[in-house]
C-alpha cells in the first residue's frame, strides 16, 4: 500500500466535479447572442446556384420532385398544383416560405435586431425571417414560422471527466423553425405541411481569394408529406454592399 | 521517498490545473473568430471517424443515374471548359484508357457509395498524423495529412485524390488539395483540369457532416465552383467497400488513334436537354452568369443565336496557358524518386532519368547542358558507380546538351578488354551514348543540320524497331517512334521498374513540339503516344502502375498520356476537317482549333507557340512524311 501514489488520483477525483458542468457564460452576467456569436453572419449575401440548378433557377415541371423524398400524399398534392389557383387564393408566396426560401436564386440581408434576434431578409418574394435566441419573435401560422436560434458547439455528452481538450472552438448557428404555414419545398408545388420542422445549421468559411462563404445545411422533417427527412445544403457569397439587392414580389410561374 | 512522490504528484496536479483541466472551466471563446477561417491558433481536433454515406437528395439524377448531355447549367466553366465539354463524345469511355478512369476527389465525395474515415496517429506520441477518407466508388483513398508537412513540388505526380493537408479551424476541418488529375466537374464532359486545386470544409453536426468544396481551376473555370453536400453516419459496417475495374475491348476494329469527339459546333445532341426541360440553351451551356438569380431574366430573353455562338471558339488570338510551371527554375537540380532504382532529375531543360545499381548508372537524356555539373553531382549522390550509358530520346538540345560532359565523366567497363576495344585506344574510358541513328545523323551534320560537337554524338545507334539492354537488374528497351516530334525519337522503358521515359513525344507543359524540319509529324506523334499506351498498365482505376516521365513536366502515368493523346488526335481531326473543306492555313489558325486546350498548353511567345503548333499540324497533314518504323 502506497497511499502517496494514490494522492493525484484522489485529488483529481475530488477536483473534477468542479468542472463537471457545461461551460458557463462569461463573468458579468449572461452574454447576449450577439456577444456570444461564433461568427458574424451579418451583411448581404448572394446565392450561388450550383446544385439542382434546373430546379432552382427555373421551376421544374409539375409533379417532378427531384430528390425530395416526398410520399404518396405529397405526390398527389404536387400533381394537383395549380399556380393560377394559388394566385387567386392569395397564396402566391407558398414557395417562398421557410421550406423554400433558402433555395431561391436571390440575395439575403442579415442583420442583428437587438442583442438576441437575427433578422434575415430575402429579396426573393420580399420575405423576412426572425431568428430568436430568447423570446420567440415569429408568428405561428406565418409562412416563415417561429424560429429559435442557438450557437451550436460540439460538446462531450458528459463534461468534466476528461483531461485536456474540451468544447470545440467556434460553432454553427442552429435555427429550428416550427409552426409555419404549409407551403412548397420547390417552386413546382412539392408540399410541406403544418407540422413540418426545419432545422438549419449555418457555418461561415473563408475561402481562397478572400471571399466569405455562408453555408446552410437544412433538415426538413414532415410526417405529412415526406417519407424520410429531407436534407439540402445551400451556400451564399458575402457581398460588399447592397448592390444587386432587388426585393420583388413572389412569383409562381 | 514519500516526500518525493508527493512532490511529483503535486507537480502533476499543478500541471493539470494549469493546463488541460482548466480548459474545461472556460467556455469556447466567443467573438468573431469564425469557423473555417485561418488564424486564431490551432483548434481542437474533431472526430470524423466512422462509416458515412453521402446524401443524394440534391443533384440526385446527376449523382445517381448520371447527368444528361449538354447540361452544364450552374457550372462556371469558361470558354475552354465549355468547348472541351461540347467536344466530348461519351463514346470516349469505351477507350481502353478511359474505361476505368476514377473520380477526382471533389467528384468522388459526391458519388454514391459508402465512405469510411479513420485517424492515423503516432503509435508512441498519439499525435494526429493523418485522416484517411476512403470512398467505395473507385476505391478512392484520400490521405489528409495533419502533421504540417508541405505539399510536394509541382513536378510530382498527380492522382485522382491529389495531395491533401488539413487543419482544424474553428468547428471545421479545412483541407487543401493539390496535384489532382484531370477529371470531371460533371460526368457528361464538363472537365476539371489537372491544375485545379481544392479547398474543403467538413463540419460535424452530430451524426451528420456538412461538406463544402471550393474548386479553383484556372484552366476550365471562370470562377471557383462551390458545392455542398451532406453525409450521415452509418451505425453498422455497410460491408461494401470495393470497386473493381478491368478494361476490355468494347469497340472492335477501331483504330488506336481514333478518339471519339465532336467538331466545334457539331454536337449532335446540343439542345436535347434544353428542349426536353424547356430551358434556354444559353443556360444549359453553363458559365458564371448561370449561377446567379439575375440570370433568370437573361434566360427569358436569351436567343438561340446567342447560345449557338458559344458553341464555337470566339474570334481572336489564342489564349495562353494558366498552368503551373513544374520547373523550379532555381538553378538547381531536383531529384524525384520514380520507382525502385529509377529517378527523375528536374531543372536543366528536359527531364533526365537515372537508373542505378551494381553496374554503372544508366542515364536517359542529359539536359540542356546549362547545369551539367549539378546534374553530375546529383547522379553521384545516387550512384557510387560512374555513368555507363546515356540514352538520348531526341536530338533536341534540351535532351543532348549535357552529353559530352556526362559521357566524359563516365566509363563503359563492358567494352574494356573486349575485341571491340582492339585498336581503339581509350575505348571504354567514357560512357557510351545510345540513340536512334537519325539522332546521330542530324547531330553530325550528315542530314544537313548544323553539326553538334562530335563528343556529344551518340555512337551506339540503332535503326529500327528497338534496342535492348539488360542492365542493373532491369530489362531496358528503347523503342523507335518514327516521325513523331522528329524522325529520331525513342522512348525508353525500364521494364522491371516499369518506368517509361517519353522524351519530346510527351510534354505536360506545351503542345507537342512537332519539329517538321527534323522529320516530325502529327500522325507520327499520335502513333508514338499510342506506342507508349500499348506498354502501360494501370494499377487501379486507371492510375498508378506504369510511370511515364515526360520530356518536360511532372511525373505521370497512363492517364495523362491518354488525355494528351486524345488532345492531339482531336486537334488533328479538326484540322483535317477544315482541310477537307478547303480551308487555308490562315483560316485554320483563325478557327482556333486549339481553343479548349489553350488555357492548359497555349503560348503566344517563346520557342513553341500555339500558332506554330497549328501550322505544323496543318503542314504535316497536307504533306505527310513517313519513315520506316
mmCIF file of C-alpha atoms in Angstrom, chain A:
data_model
loop_
_atom_site.group_PDB
_atom_site.id
_atom_site.type_symbol
_atom_site.label_atom_id
_atom_site.label_comp_id
_atom_site.label_asym_id
_atom_site.label_seq_id
_atom_site.Cartn_x
_atom_site.Cartn_y
_atom_site.Cartn_z
ATOM 1 C CA UNK A 1 0.000 0.000 0.000
ATOM 2 C CA UNK A 2 1.491 3.318 -1.114
ATOM 3 C CA UNK A 3 -1.012 5.959 -0.179
ATOM 4 C CA UNK A 4 1.107 8.720 -1.591
ATOM 5 C CA UNK A 5 0.870 7.260 -5.083
ATOM 6 C CA UNK A 6 -2.898 7.476 -4.930
ATOM 7 C CA UNK A 7 -2.831 11.104 -3.986
ATOM 8 C CA UNK A 8 -3.092 12.522 -7.502
ATOM 9 C CA UNK A 9 -5.977 10.238 -8.313
ATOM 10 C CA UNK A 10 -7.774 11.160 -5.118
ATOM 11 C CA UNK A 11 -7.220 14.822 -5.683
ATOM 12 C CA UNK A 12 -8.401 14.630 -9.256
ATOM 13 C CA UNK A 13 -11.473 12.698 -8.217
ATOM 14 C CA UNK A 14 -12.327 15.498 -5.906
ATOM 15 C CA UNK A 15 -11.456 18.305 -8.224
ATOM 16 C CA UNK A 16 -13.086 17.087 -11.393
ATOM 17 C CA UNK A 17 -16.686 17.646 -10.302
ATOM 18 C CA UNK A 18 -15.826 21.312 -10.005
ATOM 19 C CA UNK A 19 -15.588 21.352 -13.783
ATOM 20 C CA UNK A 20 -18.315 18.841 -14.434
ATOM 21 C CA UNK A 21 -20.562 21.466 -15.876
ATOM 22 C CA UNK A 22 -21.081 22.851 -19.313
ATOM 23 C CA UNK A 23 -19.083 25.992 -19.930
ATOM 24 C CA UNK A 24 -20.901 28.904 -18.433
ATOM 25 C CA UNK A 25 -21.394 32.464 -19.509
ATOM 26 C CA UNK A 26 -18.588 34.951 -19.081
ATOM 27 C CA UNK A 27 -18.445 36.847 -15.817
ATOM 28 C CA UNK A 28 -20.654 39.887 -15.604
ATOM 29 C CA UNK A 29 -23.939 38.220 -16.450
ATOM 30 C CA UNK A 30 -25.319 36.234 -19.372
ATOM 31 C CA UNK A 31 -23.794 37.057 -22.699
ATOM 32 C CA UNK A 32 -26.150 38.188 -25.417
ATOM 33 C CA UNK A 33 -26.401 36.043 -28.506
ATOM 34 C CA UNK A 34 -24.624 38.753 -30.421
ATOM 35 C CA UNK A 35 -21.704 38.817 -27.989
ATOM 36 C CA UNK A 36 -21.527 35.030 -27.849
ATOM 37 C CA UNK A 37 -21.624 34.660 -31.631
ATOM 38 C CA UNK A 38 -19.238 32.161 -33.165
ATOM 39 C CA UNK A 39 -19.112 34.243 -36.306
ATOM 40 C CA UNK A 40 -20.593 37.327 -37.854
ATOM 41 C CA UNK A 41 -23.413 36.355 -40.214
ATOM 42 C CA UNK A 42 -24.486 39.896 -40.973
ATOM 43 C CA UNK A 43 -24.329 41.548 -44.355
ATOM 44 C CA UNK A 44 -25.549 40.985 -47.863
ATOM 45 C CA UNK A 45 -25.224 37.507 -49.328
ATOM 46 C CA UNK A 46 -25.874 36.216 -52.819
ATOM 47 C CA UNK A 47 -26.961 32.651 -53.529
ATOM 48 C CA UNK A 48 -24.858 30.614 -55.911
ATOM 49 C CA UNK A 49 -26.963 28.051 -57.724
ATOM 50 C CA UNK A 50 -24.571 25.189 -58.403
ATOM 51 C CA UNK A 51 -26.784 22.283 -57.353
ATOM 52 C CA UNK A 52 -30.255 21.285 -58.507
ATOM 53 C CA UNK A 53 -29.761 24.098 -60.986
ATOM 54 C CA UNK A 54 -32.702 23.228 -63.180
ATOM 55 C CA UNK A 55 -34.986 23.071 -60.158
ATOM 56 C CA UNK A 56 -33.783 26.297 -58.618
ATOM 57 C CA UNK A 57 -33.011 28.692 -61.465
ATOM 58 C CA UNK A 58 -36.373 27.901 -63.034
ATOM 59 C CA UNK A 59 -39.328 25.848 -61.876
ATOM 60 C CA UNK A 60 -39.219 22.147 -62.615
ATOM 61 C CA UNK A 61 -42.241 20.618 -64.352
ATOM 62 C CA UNK A 62 -45.318 19.874 -62.303
ATOM 63 C CA UNK A 63 -45.008 16.643 -60.366
ATOM 64 C CA UNK A 64 -41.213 16.366 -60.653
ATOM 65 C CA UNK A 65 -39.901 16.194 -57.070
ATOM 66 C CA UNK A 66 -36.222 15.865 -57.997
ATOM 67 C CA UNK A 67 -34.509 14.317 -54.996
ATOM 68 C CA UNK A 68 -37.109 15.370 -52.423
ATOM 69 C CA UNK A 69 -38.321 12.235 -50.607
ATOM 70 C CA UNK A 70 -41.977 13.081 -50.995
ATOM 71 C CA UNK A 71 -44.554 10.462 -50.025
ATOM 72 C CA UNK A 72 -47.679 9.413 -51.885
ATOM 73 C CA UNK A 73 -49.787 12.138 -50.272
ATOM 74 C CA UNK A 74 -47.223 14.710 -51.228
ATOM 75 C CA UNK A 75 -47.152 13.453 -54.795
ATOM 76 C CA UNK A 76 -50.911 13.765 -55.021
ATOM 77 C CA UNK A 77 -50.748 17.360 -53.817
ATOM 78 C CA UNK A 78 -47.878 18.137 -56.191
ATOM 79 C CA UNK A 79 -49.752 16.589 -59.100
ATOM 80 C CA UNK A 80 -52.665 18.873 -58.407
ATOM 81 C CA UNK A 81 -50.598 22.019 -58.116
ATOM 82 C CA UNK A 82 -52.288 24.895 -59.904
ATOM 83 C CA UNK A 83 -50.338 28.155 -59.901
ATOM 84 C CA UNK A 84 -53.357 30.149 -61.053
ATOM 85 C CA UNK A 85 -55.300 28.831 -58.130
ATOM 86 C CA UNK A 86 -52.504 29.926 -55.777
ATOM 87 C CA UNK A 87 -52.624 33.421 -57.201
ATOM 88 C CA UNK A 88 -56.380 33.568 -56.956
ATOM 89 C CA UNK A 89 -56.341 32.458 -53.338
ATOM 90 C CA UNK A 90 -53.614 34.883 -52.344
ATOM 91 C CA UNK A 91 -51.085 32.103 -51.904
ATOM 92 C CA UNK A 92 -48.528 33.267 -54.441
ATOM 93 C CA UNK A 93 -45.810 33.092 -51.797
ATOM 94 C CA UNK A 94 -46.191 29.419 -50.893
ATOM 95 C CA UNK A 95 -42.792 28.610 -52.412
ATOM 96 C CA UNK A 96 -41.170 31.468 -50.506
ATOM 97 C CA UNK A 97 -41.903 30.189 -47.029
ATOM 98 C CA UNK A 98 -39.342 28.703 -44.668
ATOM 99 C CA UNK A 99 -39.286 25.488 -46.693
ATOM 100 C CA UNK A 100 -38.295 27.085 -49.962
ATOM 101 C CA UNK A 101 -36.787 30.495 -49.411
ATOM 102 C CA UNK A 102 -33.164 29.393 -48.958
ATOM 103 C CA UNK A 103 -33.153 27.623 -52.324
ATOM 104 C CA UNK A 104 -34.408 30.660 -54.195
ATOM 105 C CA UNK A 105 -31.869 32.267 -56.551
ATOM 106 C CA UNK A 106 -31.662 35.582 -54.781
ATOM 107 C CA UNK A 107 -29.939 37.522 -52.052
ATOM 108 C CA UNK A 108 -30.116 37.596 -48.283
ATOM 109 C CA UNK A 109 -29.610 40.519 -45.947
ATOM 110 C CA UNK A 110 -28.835 39.533 -42.372
ATOM 111 C CA UNK A 111 -28.718 41.996 -39.505
ATOM 112 C CA UNK A 112 -28.943 41.947 -35.738
ATOM 113 C CA UNK A 113 -32.205 43.278 -34.382
ATOM 114 C CA UNK A 114 -31.131 43.960 -30.849
ATOM 115 C CA UNK A 115 -28.827 41.632 -28.939
ATOM 116 C CA UNK A 116 -30.738 38.393 -29.274
ATOM 117 C CA UNK A 117 -32.515 38.373 -32.611
ATOM 118 C CA UNK A 118 -31.128 37.927 -36.085
ATOM 119 C CA UNK A 119 -33.195 39.257 -38.927
ATOM 120 C CA UNK A 120 -32.883 37.535 -42.285
ATOM 121 C CA UNK A 121 -34.429 39.256 -45.259
ATOM 122 C CA UNK A 122 -34.661 37.680 -48.695
ATOM 123 C CA UNK A 123 -35.149 39.783 -51.772
ATOM 124 C CA UNK A 124 -36.889 36.868 -53.465
ATOM 125 C CA UNK A 125 -40.517 37.430 -52.588
ATOM 126 C CA UNK A 126 -39.519 40.178 -50.094
ATOM 127 C CA UNK A 127 -39.556 37.744 -47.174
ATOM 128 C CA UNK A 128 -38.381 38.335 -43.613
ATOM 129 C CA UNK A 129 -37.366 35.753 -41.025
ATOM 130 C CA UNK A 130 -36.575 36.264 -37.353
ATOM 131 C CA UNK A 131 -34.079 34.017 -35.596
ATOM 132 C CA UNK A 132 -34.602 34.496 -31.898
ATOM 133 C CA UNK A 133 -32.118 33.330 -29.291
ATOM 134 C CA UNK A 134 -34.518 34.191 -26.446
ATOM 135 C CA UNK A 135 -38.192 35.032 -26.748
ATOM 136 C CA UNK A 136 -39.911 33.783 -29.929
ATOM 137 C CA UNK A 137 -40.300 36.591 -32.410
ATOM 138 C CA UNK A 138 -42.035 34.991 -35.396
ATOM 139 C CA UNK A 139 -45.724 34.336 -35.673
ATOM 140 C CA UNK A 140 -47.297 30.890 -35.640
ATOM 141 C CA UNK A 141 -49.075 30.249 -38.916
ATOM 142 C CA UNK A 142 -46.897 32.715 -40.773
ATOM 143 C CA UNK A 143 -45.111 31.431 -43.881
ATOM 144 C CA UNK A 144 -41.755 31.781 -42.087
ATOM 145 C CA UNK A 145 -42.978 30.152 -38.864
ATOM 146 C CA UNK A 146 -41.336 30.539 -35.462
ATOM 147 C CA UNK A 147 -37.557 30.217 -35.493
ATOM 148 C CA UNK A 148 -35.485 29.614 -32.354
ATOM 149 C CA UNK A 149 -31.752 30.066 -32.698
ATOM 150 C CA UNK A 150 -28.687 28.953 -30.758
ATOM 151 C CA UNK A 151 -24.935 28.758 -31.200
ATOM 152 C CA UNK A 152 -24.316 25.071 -31.646
ATOM 153 C CA UNK A 153 -20.946 23.815 -30.457
ATOM 154 C CA UNK A 154 -19.550 20.310 -30.249
ATOM 155 C CA UNK A 155 -19.503 19.196 -26.639
ATOM 156 C CA UNK A 156 -18.964 15.871 -24.940
ATOM 157 C CA UNK A 157 -22.125 14.138 -23.807
ATOM 158 C CA UNK A 158 -20.970 14.433 -20.222
ATOM 159 C CA UNK A 159 -18.463 17.122 -19.357
ATOM 160 C CA UNK A 160 -15.762 17.134 -16.767
ATOM 161 C CA UNK A 161 -14.206 13.696 -16.820
ATOM 162 C CA UNK A 162 -11.610 14.213 -19.498
ATOM 163 C CA UNK A 163 -8.091 15.526 -19.283
ATOM 164 C CA UNK A 164 -7.408 18.343 -21.682
ATOM 165 C CA UNK A 165 -9.403 19.336 -24.721
ATOM 166 C CA UNK A 166 -12.929 20.413 -24.096
ATOM 167 C CA UNK A 167 -15.513 22.038 -26.269
ATOM 168 C CA UNK A 168 -14.600 22.900 -29.814
ATOM 169 C CA UNK A 169 -13.774 26.401 -30.836
ATOM 170 C CA UNK A 170 -16.403 28.163 -32.878
ATOM 171 C CA UNK A 171 -19.710 26.646 -33.738
ATOM 172 C CA UNK A 172 -22.646 26.731 -36.058
ATOM 173 C CA UNK A 173 -25.707 28.906 -35.959
ATOM 174 C CA UNK A 174 -28.562 26.479 -35.388
ATOM 175 C CA UNK A 175 -32.096 27.553 -36.203
ATOM 176 C CA UNK A 176 -35.148 25.393 -35.563
ATOM 177 C CA UNK A 177 -38.381 26.537 -37.165
ATOM 178 C CA UNK A 178 -41.832 25.188 -36.447
ATOM 179 C CA UNK A 179 -45.452 26.331 -36.719
ATOM 180 C CA UNK A 180 -45.034 27.524 -40.284
ATOM 181 C CA UNK A 181 -47.938 27.858 -42.645
ATOM 182 C CA UNK A 182 -47.936 24.989 -45.169
ATOM 183 C CA UNK A 183 -46.004 25.804 -48.305
ATOM 184 C CA UNK A 184 -43.827 24.398 -51.037
ATOM 185 C CA UNK A 185 -40.335 22.909 -50.832
ATOM 186 C CA UNK A 186 -39.883 23.645 -54.520
ATOM 187 C CA UNK A 187 -41.436 26.085 -56.918
ATOM 188 C CA UNK A 188 -43.396 23.386 -58.673
ATOM 189 C CA UNK A 189 -45.701 22.728 -55.759
ATOM 190 C CA UNK A 190 -43.921 19.974 -53.785
ATOM 191 C CA UNK A 191 -45.671 20.491 -50.445
ATOM 192 C CA UNK A 192 -44.823 20.617 -46.771
ATOM 193 C CA UNK A 193 -47.387 20.567 -44.042
ATOM 194 C CA UNK A 194 -48.167 22.495 -40.913
ATOM 195 C CA UNK A 195 -46.277 20.060 -38.676
ATOM 196 C CA UNK A 196 -43.039 20.235 -40.613
ATOM 197 C CA UNK A 197 -39.885 21.095 -38.661
ATOM 198 C CA UNK A 198 -36.944 22.854 -40.277
ATOM 199 C CA UNK A 199 -33.538 22.552 -38.616
ATOM 200 C CA UNK A 200 -30.865 24.728 -40.160
ATOM 201 C CA UNK A 201 -27.127 24.831 -39.455
ATOM 202 C CA UNK A 202 -25.275 27.866 -40.713
ATOM 203 C CA UNK A 203 -21.476 27.934 -40.997
ATOM 204 C CA UNK A 204 -19.082 30.570 -42.200
ATOM 205 C CA UNK A 205 -15.898 29.873 -44.161
ATOM 206 C CA UNK A 206 -13.079 31.979 -45.523
ATOM 207 C CA UNK A 207 -12.255 30.684 -48.975
ATOM 208 C CA UNK A 208 -9.169 31.236 -51.141
ATOM 209 C CA UNK A 209 -9.189 34.647 -52.718
ATOM 210 C CA UNK A 210 -10.587 36.288 -49.605
ATOM 211 C CA UNK A 211 -14.255 35.592 -50.150
ATOM 212 C CA UNK A 212 -16.543 34.679 -47.282
ATOM 213 C CA UNK A 213 -18.974 31.866 -47.680
ATOM 214 C CA UNK A 214 -22.145 31.196 -45.695
ATOM 215 C CA UNK A 215 -23.283 27.580 -45.888
ATOM 216 C CA UNK A 216 -26.686 26.453 -44.668
ATOM 217 C CA UNK A 217 -27.388 22.782 -44.161
ATOM 218 C CA UNK A 218 -31.084 22.115 -43.682
ATOM 219 C CA UNK A 219 -33.076 19.162 -42.415
ATOM 220 C CA UNK A 220 -36.796 19.078 -43.118
ATOM 221 C CA UNK A 221 -38.958 16.584 -41.282
ATOM 222 C CA UNK A 222 -42.569 16.381 -42.288
ATOM 223 C CA UNK A 223 -44.689 13.435 -41.236
ATOM 224 C CA UNK A 224 -47.429 14.581 -43.582
ATOM 225 C CA UNK A 225 -45.640 14.721 -46.907
ATOM 226 C CA UNK A 226 -42.122 13.230 -46.598
ATOM 227 C CA UNK A 227 -41.046 9.605 -46.342
ATOM 228 C CA UNK A 228 -37.745 10.429 -44.635
ATOM 229 C CA UNK A 229 -36.027 13.629 -43.539
ATOM 230 C CA UNK A 230 -35.087 15.818 -46.481
ATOM 231 C CA UNK A 231 -31.605 17.366 -46.318
ATOM 232 C CA UNK A 232 -30.216 20.012 -48.537
ATOM 233 C CA UNK A 233 -27.351 22.459 -48.268
ATOM 234 C CA UNK A 234 -27.014 25.815 -49.961
ATOM 235 C CA UNK A 235 -24.360 28.487 -49.998
ATOM 236 C CA UNK A 236 -24.112 32.239 -50.291
ATOM 237 C CA UNK A 237 -21.203 34.556 -51.072
ATOM 238 C CA UNK A 238 -20.675 37.677 -48.985
ATOM 239 C CA UNK A 239 -21.325 40.892 -50.883
ATOM 240 C CA UNK A 240 -19.556 44.150 -50.103
ATOM 241 C CA UNK A 241 -22.753 46.160 -50.246
ATOM 242 C CA UNK A 242 -26.410 46.182 -51.254
ATOM 243 C CA UNK A 243 -25.624 46.212 -54.940
ATOM 244 C CA UNK A 244 -27.962 43.745 -56.641
ATOM 245 C CA UNK A 245 -30.402 43.719 -53.735
ATOM 246 C CA UNK A 246 -33.751 43.846 -55.501
ATOM 247 C CA UNK A 247 -36.732 42.930 -53.327
ATOM 248 C CA UNK A 248 -39.563 41.764 -55.510
ATOM 249 C CA UNK A 249 -42.930 40.071 -55.309
ATOM 250 C CA UNK A 250 -43.494 36.345 -55.148
ATOM 251 C CA UNK A 251 -43.800 34.653 -58.487
ATOM 252 C CA UNK A 252 -45.500 31.364 -59.094
ATOM 253 C CA UNK A 253 -44.523 30.873 -62.733
#
